[in-house]
C-alpha cells in the first residue's frame, strides 16, 4: 500500500509541476497577481509530494520489500541498514527520484525565502523550476518508474554493487546532486530575467547566494567522490579524468566563474550578457552530466548502465532546455546594455581574467570528454583521451590564473594600481621563493617544476592572508585595533580569503603527493619486511573475517619507523557473498598530513601476497583544502548582504490599511 501511495504521490507531483510551470508564468506575463501567486503553494506542494514518494521508496528498502523491482535489483535483507538507505539512490531510478526531490526543495526554498524578490520575478523563477520539475517527473514516471512491482516476489534481492557499499556513497551523491541541481536556480533566474527583460545589479545580488550555495555543495560532493575513489577502488589515485568525474568538474568551473562574474555585475553593472550566459551554461553542463551518466554512452564505475532509450529522452530534455534558453538569450542579448566601464588593471579586470581562464579550462575538459564520444558516433572509430591530454591543456591554463588570484582582492574597483598590490604581496612572494630555494637545496634540480608548484601553493596561501592583513592593518596598528577591524570585516570578504586559502592548500597537496610520492610493489610472505621511505612494513599474518554480507581475508602489517612500531595496518581482499564479487579494501594510515597507503593483490598458494604500498606526502591537503574552500563559501553566505538581497519596496500605507 505504501508503495502505491509513493507512486500516486509521484503522479500528483507531476500534475502539480505542470500547474507550477504554466499558471505563475502566465500570471507574471499578464501582470495578474492572483495567478502569479499560485506558484508559491504549488512549489511547496510539489516538494511535499516528491518527499512523500521518496519516503515510500526508502521504506520499501528498509523493510526489504522484494515485490518492488528496484529493491530486488539493488538490495538484500542482510545488507547493513546504512547501505539499505544509501541503496535508495545507488541506482538509476532512485537517484533520479533524489534528483527531483532536491529540485523541488530548491523551488520550495525560493517560494519560502524569496520574499525580497519582486513578485513577478519570483513567479517566473518558480515557474521555470516547474518546467524542469515537470520534465524530469514525466521522465521518471514513463521511463524510470522506481515503484514497478514484481509478481511473484522473489525471496531475496540481488544486493547492491559491492563497490557502492561504502559510507562515501551515503554522502557523495546527495552532496553532488545538491550542487548539480542547485545550479538550476541560477538557470531559472536567468530565464526569468530574459523573459521579464530586467537584468540589473539587484538580479546579480539575488543570483549570487543561490549559486554560492550550489558551489559549496558541488565542491564538497566532488571532494567526497574523489576521496571515496581513492580509498575504495584500491588504486591509490584521487583523480582519473574519468568522463563522469569531468562531468562534475565542468559545472563547478562554470559556477566558479559565475560567482565572480556576478560580483562584477552587482558592483559595477558590467558583464551582464556574460553573467546571464554563465548562469545558463552552469546548469546546462549539469544536465550534460546527467545525460552522460544515464545514457549508456559511457562505461565507468560512476555511470549507471541504463537503457539507451532513457538516454534519448534525457537528450531531448537537454536539447529543449539548453536550446530553448540559448535561443531566448540570443533574442534578448541585443537589448542588454554593456554596463560600467573599467580599466584592464582593476578588480573588474582581474575577475574578467578569472572568467576567461576558467571558461577556457572548462572548454578543454568539455572537448576532451566529448570528442571521443562524438568521433565514435560519427565514424565508429574509438579513441581514448586520458590524463596526458588534460594535464597538458588544463594545467597550463590554471597556472596563470592561480598566479593572478592574490592580486584580485587587492586591486581597486574601476582602476587599480598593480604596483601597489604587488607591494602588499612582497611577503607572499618572498615565502614562495623561499620554499623553492629550500626545496632546491634539499632535492636538487631534478624536480624544479614540482618545487615551483609548491611555491605557487605557498603564494596562494600567504597571498590570501596578506589581503586580510592589509585590511586590518596587521603590524601597522595596535593589536586591539587590528582585532576590531577583523571583527568588522564583511563576512563575504573573509569568505573570499578562506576560499583562496583552501585553493592554495589543495595545490600543495596535489603537487606534493604527485611529485614526491614513493611506491613499492612487493610479493611478501608472513614474517618478511618491505621498506619504503622512512617506513618498514612487516607482514605478520592473515586474519579471516566476516561481515553482515561479506567474507574477507585481511593481511596484518606492523609498520615501523626508526625501529618503533607506529601503526598496524590491515588491508583486505573481500568477497560479497550474494554477488560473489571481490573487492580490494585498502588500509590507510595518516601521519600528520602524509598518508601511508597499502592495498593487496592476489595471494599465491604458498602464502605469498602482492602488496602495493604508497607514501603520499601532504595528500590530505587535497581534501582539507576542499573543505576550507567550502567553509569560505559558507562564510560568504552568512554575510547579511547576501542573505537579505535587495530590499523589497514598501507598500503604500493606504493600500496596506485597505488590506
XYZ file of N, CA and C in Angstrom, residues 293-423:
393
model
N 25.837 10.159 -17.495
C 25.754 9.092 -16.503
C 24.659 8.098 -16.846
N 23.575 8.560 -17.472
C 22.376 7.728 -17.600
C 22.032 7.330 -19.026
N 22.868 7.685 -19.979
C 22.534 7.398 -21.370
C 23.075 6.071 -21.857
N 24.010 5.498 -21.118
C 24.641 4.262 -21.578
C 25.796 4.493 -22.538
N 26.178 5.767 -22.788
C 27.273 6.039 -23.723
C 28.635 5.856 -23.061
N 28.657 5.783 -21.723
C 29.913 5.647 -21.014
C 29.962 4.337 -20.242
N 31.156 3.785 -20.148
C 31.404 2.648 -19.266
C 32.315 3.147 -18.161
N 31.772 3.273 -16.954
C 32.511 3.855 -15.844
C 31.951 3.326 -14.545
N 32.803 3.276 -13.521
C 32.330 2.866 -12.205
C 31.323 3.871 -11.665
N 31.361 5.104 -12.195
C 30.444 6.131 -11.751
C 29.117 6.095 -12.505
N 29.068 5.433 -13.644
C 27.914 5.547 -14.529
C 26.890 4.453 -14.249
N 25.614 4.790 -14.461
C 24.548 3.800 -14.386
C 24.401 3.146 -15.762
N 24.416 1.829 -15.816
C 24.238 1.109 -17.081
C 22.761 1.123 -17.426
N 22.341 2.138 -18.128
C 20.923 2.357 -18.367
C 20.534 1.998 -19.789
N 19.243 1.824 -19.976
C 18.667 1.593 -21.294
C 18.937 2.811 -22.171
N 19.516 2.643 -23.373
C 19.781 3.795 -24.247
C 18.536 4.621 -24.546
N 17.347 3.985 -24.472
C 16.117 4.746 -24.703
C 15.986 5.877 -23.703
N 16.362 5.600 -22.476
C 16.331 6.650 -21.457
C 17.284 7.777 -21.819
N 18.447 7.402 -22.364
C 19.398 8.414 -22.773
C 18.838 9.319 -23.850
N 18.056 8.747 -24.760
C 17.445 9.550 -25.824
C 16.469 10.550 -25.228
N 15.671 10.109 -24.244
C 14.698 11.005 -23.614
C 15.423 12.134 -22.894
N 16.489 11.784 -22.150
C 17.250 12.825 -21.451
C 17.892 13.775 -22.458
N 18.356 13.238 -23.580
C 18.948 14.087 -24.613
C 17.927 15.075 -25.157
N 16.685 14.614 -25.343
C 15.623 15.515 -25.806
C 15.383 16.608 -24.770
N 15.295 16.220 -23.485
C 15.102 17.211 -22.419
C 16.255 18.207 -22.415
N 17.463 17.682 -22.531
C 18.644 18.539 -22.540
C 18.587 19.535 -23.697
N 18.246 19.050 -24.879
C 18.187 19.929 -26.057
C 17.107 20.997 -25.910
N 15.969 20.618 -25.327
C 14.876 21.578 -25.165
C 15.284 22.701 -24.222
N 15.847 22.330 -23.073
C 16.181 23.365 -22.094
C 17.395 24.172 -22.504
N 18.430 23.499 -22.987
C 19.621 24.253 -23.390
C 19.325 25.050 -24.659
N 18.740 24.389 -25.634
C 18.434 25.089 -26.883
C 17.439 26.216 -26.683
N 16.390 25.954 -25.902
C 15.386 26.995 -25.663
C 15.950 28.186 -24.921
N 16.737 27.927 -23.877
C 17.296 29.044 -23.099
C 18.298 29.849 -23.928
N 19.128 29.158 -24.718
C 20.088 29.879 -25.546
C 19.390 30.666 -26.660
N 18.289 30.121 -27.177
C 17.519 30.866 -28.177
C 16.920 32.130 -27.557
N 16.380 32.002 -26.344
C 15.848 33.172 -25.641
C 16.955 34.171 -25.351
N 18.115 33.662 -24.974
C 19.254 34.535 -24.710
C 19.662 35.294 -25.967
N 19.707 34.588 -27.109
C 20.079 35.235 -28.360
C 19.080 36.318 -28.744
N 17.799 36.046 -28.464
C 16.767 37.023 -28.809
C 16.856 38.265 -27.939
N 17.272 38.102 -26.684
C 17.282 39.220 -25.737
C 18.640 39.898 -25.614
N 19.714 39.249 -26.059
C 21.056 39.767 -25.808
C 21.243 41.176 -26.360
N 20.624 41.477 -27.489
C 20.771 42.793 -28.087
C 20.167 43.909 -27.271
N 19.270 43.574 -26.354
C 18.621 44.599 -25.531
C 19.382 44.894 -24.252
N 20.444 44.116 -23.967
C 21.194 44.304 -22.725
C 22.288 45.332 -22.930
N 22.386 46.265 -22.002
C 23.419 47.294 -22.090
C 24.753 46.735 -21.624
N 25.827 47.401 -22.036
C 27.170 46.911 -21.712
C 27.509 47.090 -20.246
N 26.961 48.105 -19.579
C 27.247 48.329 -18.167
C 28.448 49.221 -17.970
N 28.987 49.196 -16.735
C 30.073 50.091 -16.358
C 31.353 49.834 -17.134
N 32.146 50.879 -17.281
C 33.433 50.813 -17.970
C 34.537 50.761 -16.916
N 35.558 49.960 -17.159
C 36.642 49.831 -16.186
C 37.950 49.623 -16.931
N 39.051 49.941 -16.235
C 40.389 49.765 -16.809
C 40.791 48.291 -16.734
N 41.684 47.863 -17.632
C 42.141 46.462 -17.566
C 42.760 46.111 -16.219
N 43.545 47.049 -15.661
C 44.126 46.827 -14.341
C 43.146 47.352 -13.300
N 42.292 46.504 -12.829
C 41.273 46.828 -11.842
C 40.733 45.526 -11.286
N 39.908 45.637 -10.249
C 39.339 44.409 -9.712
C 38.413 43.755 -10.738
N 37.672 44.585 -11.478
C 36.833 44.022 -12.533
C 37.681 43.285 -13.566
N 38.823 43.910 -13.925
C 39.701 43.271 -14.903
C 40.234 41.929 -14.410
N 40.578 41.877 -13.108
C 41.064 40.615 -12.541
C 39.976 39.547 -12.584
N 38.736 39.940 -12.300
C 37.639 38.975 -12.322
C 37.319 38.529 -13.744
N 37.471 39.439 -14.711
C 37.290 39.037 -16.111
C 38.373 38.041 -16.518
N 39.627 38.300 -16.087
C 40.713 37.360 -16.368
C 40.404 35.995 -15.754
N 39.896 36.023 -14.541
C 39.470 34.782 -13.873
C 38.459 34.027 -14.731
N 37.465 34.762 -15.241
C 36.430 34.137 -16.063
C 36.991 33.569 -17.357
N 37.910 34.274 -17.971
C 38.473 33.806 -19.238
C 39.208 32.476 -19.057
N 40.033 32.402 -18.028
C 40.803 31.177 -17.812
C 39.911 30.024 -17.359
N 38.934 30.315 -16.484
C 38.027 29.257 -16.055
C 37.201 28.740 -17.227
N 36.741 29.638 -18.071
C 35.943 29.224 -19.225
C 36.773 28.412 -20.211
N 38.023 28.852 -20.435
C 38.896 28.102 -21.342
C 39.197 26.718 -20.775
N 39.422 26.643 -19.461
C 39.677 25.343 -18.834
C 38.466 24.438 -18.945
N 37.289 25.018 -18.727
C 36.050 24.247 -18.862
C 35.894 23.742 -20.301
N 36.251 24.575 -21.274
C 36.140 24.175 -22.683
C 37.082 23.021 -23.004
N 38.296 23.043 -22.441
C 39.228 21.946 -22.708
C 38.715 20.625 -22.129
N 38.132 20.690 -20.922
C 37.574 19.472 -20.323
C 36.384 18.990 -21.152
N 35.585 19.927 -21.622
C 34.418 19.587 -22.446
C 34.852 18.869 -23.722
N 35.846 19.423 -24.399
C 36.322 18.824 -25.653
C 36.941 17.451 -25.388
N 37.798 17.376 -24.380
C 38.447 16.109 -24.091
C 37.483 15.015 -23.667
N 36.371 15.402 -23.052
C 35.379 14.417 -22.595
C 34.473 13.962 -23.726
N 34.019 14.902 -24.561
C 33.007 14.577 -25.566
C 33.583 14.221 -26.933
N 34.807 14.632 -27.221
C 35.356 14.338 -28.549
C 35.399 12.846 -28.851
N 35.871 11.991 -27.926
C 35.863 10.546 -28.244
C 34.461 10.011 -28.514
N 33.462 10.511 -27.777
C 32.085 10.051 -27.979
C 31.570 10.510 -29.343
N 31.843 11.784 -29.696
C 31.391 12.298 -30.981
C 32.079 11.578 -32.135
N 33.378 11.311 -31.991
C 34.120 10.633 -33.058
C 33.584 9.220 -33.268
N 33.312 8.522 -32.170
C 32.786 7.160 -32.301
C 31.400 7.167 -32.937
N 30.567 8.151 -32.565
C 29.213 8.220 -33.125
C 29.237 8.519 -34.621
N 30.208 9.344 -35.061
C 30.244 9.762 -36.459
C 31.007 8.800 -37.359
N 32.092 8.218 -36.837
C 32.959 7.394 -37.688
C 33.089 5.953 -37.220
N 32.668 5.655 -36.001
C 32.841 4.316 -35.461
C 34.224 4.073 -34.896
N 35.114 5.053 -35.015
C 36.479 4.906 -34.502
C 36.503 5.187 -33.009
N 37.214 4.347 -32.275
C 37.303 4.512 -30.828
C 38.693 5.014 -30.452
N 38.717 6.113 -29.713
C 39.978 6.630 -29.183
C 39.792 6.908 -27.696
N 40.886 7.045 -26.996
C 40.850 7.329 -25.569
C 41.586 8.635 -25.311
N 40.935 9.545 -24.623
C 41.555 10.798 -24.208
C 41.721 10.726 -22.699
N 42.973 10.658 -22.253
C 43.224 10.451 -20.841
C 44.015 11.558 -20.204
N 44.687 11.213 -19.111
C 45.380 12.199 -18.291
C 46.401 13.040 -19.058
N 47.200 12.480 -19.987
C 48.181 13.334 -20.673
C 47.559 14.540 -21.368
N 46.402 14.340 -22.038
C 45.750 15.468 -22.710
C 45.339 16.524 -21.707
N 44.667 16.101 -20.639
C 44.154 17.068 -19.669
C 45.291 17.744 -18.904
N 46.344 16.996 -18.600
C 47.480 17.597 -17.899
C 48.150 18.674 -18.743
N 48.206 18.447 -20.067
C 48.883 19.398 -20.951
C 48.006 20.573 -21.368
N 46.702 20.480 -21.147
C 45.807 21.578 -21.522
C 45.225 22.281 -20.297
N 44.719 21.514 -19.361
C 44.084 22.102 -18.183
C 45.116 22.761 -17.267
N 46.233 22.069 -17.035
C 47.250 22.584 -16.129
C 47.799 23.946 -16.533
N 48.280 24.108 -17.771
C 48.814 25.411 -18.170
C 47.801 26.553 -18.086
N 46.517 26.256 -18.204
C 45.513 27.303 -18.062
C 45.313 27.697 -16.602
N 45.497 26.733 -15.704
C 45.313 27.013 -14.291
C 46.463 27.813 -13.682
N 47.683 27.587 -14.169
C 48.849 28.224 -13.555
C 48.758 29.755 -13.595
N 48.555 30.396 -14.760
C 48.456 31.863 -14.741
C 47.254 32.360 -13.944
N 46.166 31.609 -13.956
C 45.015 32.010 -13.154
C 45.364 32.012 -11.673
N 46.033 30.972 -11.204
C 46.382 30.890 -9.786
C 47.400 31.959 -9.404
N 48.301 32.286 -10.319
C 49.253 33.369 -10.041
C 48.515 34.687 -9.850
N 47.458 34.897 -10.610
C 46.723 36.162 -10.557
C 45.753 36.251 -9.385
N 45.392 35.123 -8.776
C 44.349 35.126 -7.734
C 44.629 36.109 -6.595
N 45.832 36.144 -5.987
C 46.034 37.066 -4.867
C 45.932 38.540 -5.240
N 46.138 38.868 -6.515
C 46.083 40.271 -6.916
C 44.660 40.822 -6.876
N 43.669 39.990 -7.273
C 42.309 40.478 -7.445
C 41.751 41.259 -6.269
N 41.722 40.697 -5.049
C 41.132 41.425 -3.917
C 41.896 42.680 -3.527
N 43.155 42.813 -3.964
C 43.962 43.970 -3.593
C 43.841 45.121 -4.582
N 43.192 44.890 -5.705
C 43.016 45.945 -6.706
C 41.732 46.716 -6.451
N 41.753 48.002 -6.752
C 40.562 48.831 -6.562
C 39.592 48.608 -7.709
N 38.320 48.929 -7.437
C 37.325 48.862 -8.494
C 37.581 49.965 -9.519
N 37.237 49.716 -10.725
C 37.284 50.651 -11.864
C 38.694 50.899 -12.361
N 39.622 51.281 -11.460
C 41.013 51.495 -11.865
C 41.910 51.137 -10.683
N 42.786 50.165 -10.891
C 43.640 49.717 -9.802
C 45.096 50.048 -10.040
N 45.907 49.806 -9.009
C 47.342 50.069 -9.061
C 48.055 48.737 -8.868
N 48.585 48.186 -9.946
C 49.216 46.865 -9.890
C 50.453 46.883 -8.998
N 51.238 47.979 -9.073
C 52.454 48.059 -8.257
C 52.118 48.109 -6.771
N 51.072 48.873 -6.413
C 50.674 48.951 -5.006
C 50.200 47.586 -4.505
N 49.495 46.843 -5.370
C 49.046 45.499 -4.978
C 50.242 44.576 -4.771
N 51.233 44.696 -5.650
C 52.425 43.849 -5.530
C 53.196 44.174 -4.256
N 53.199 45.461 -3.860
C 53.868 45.824 -2.618
C 53.270 45.092 -1.426
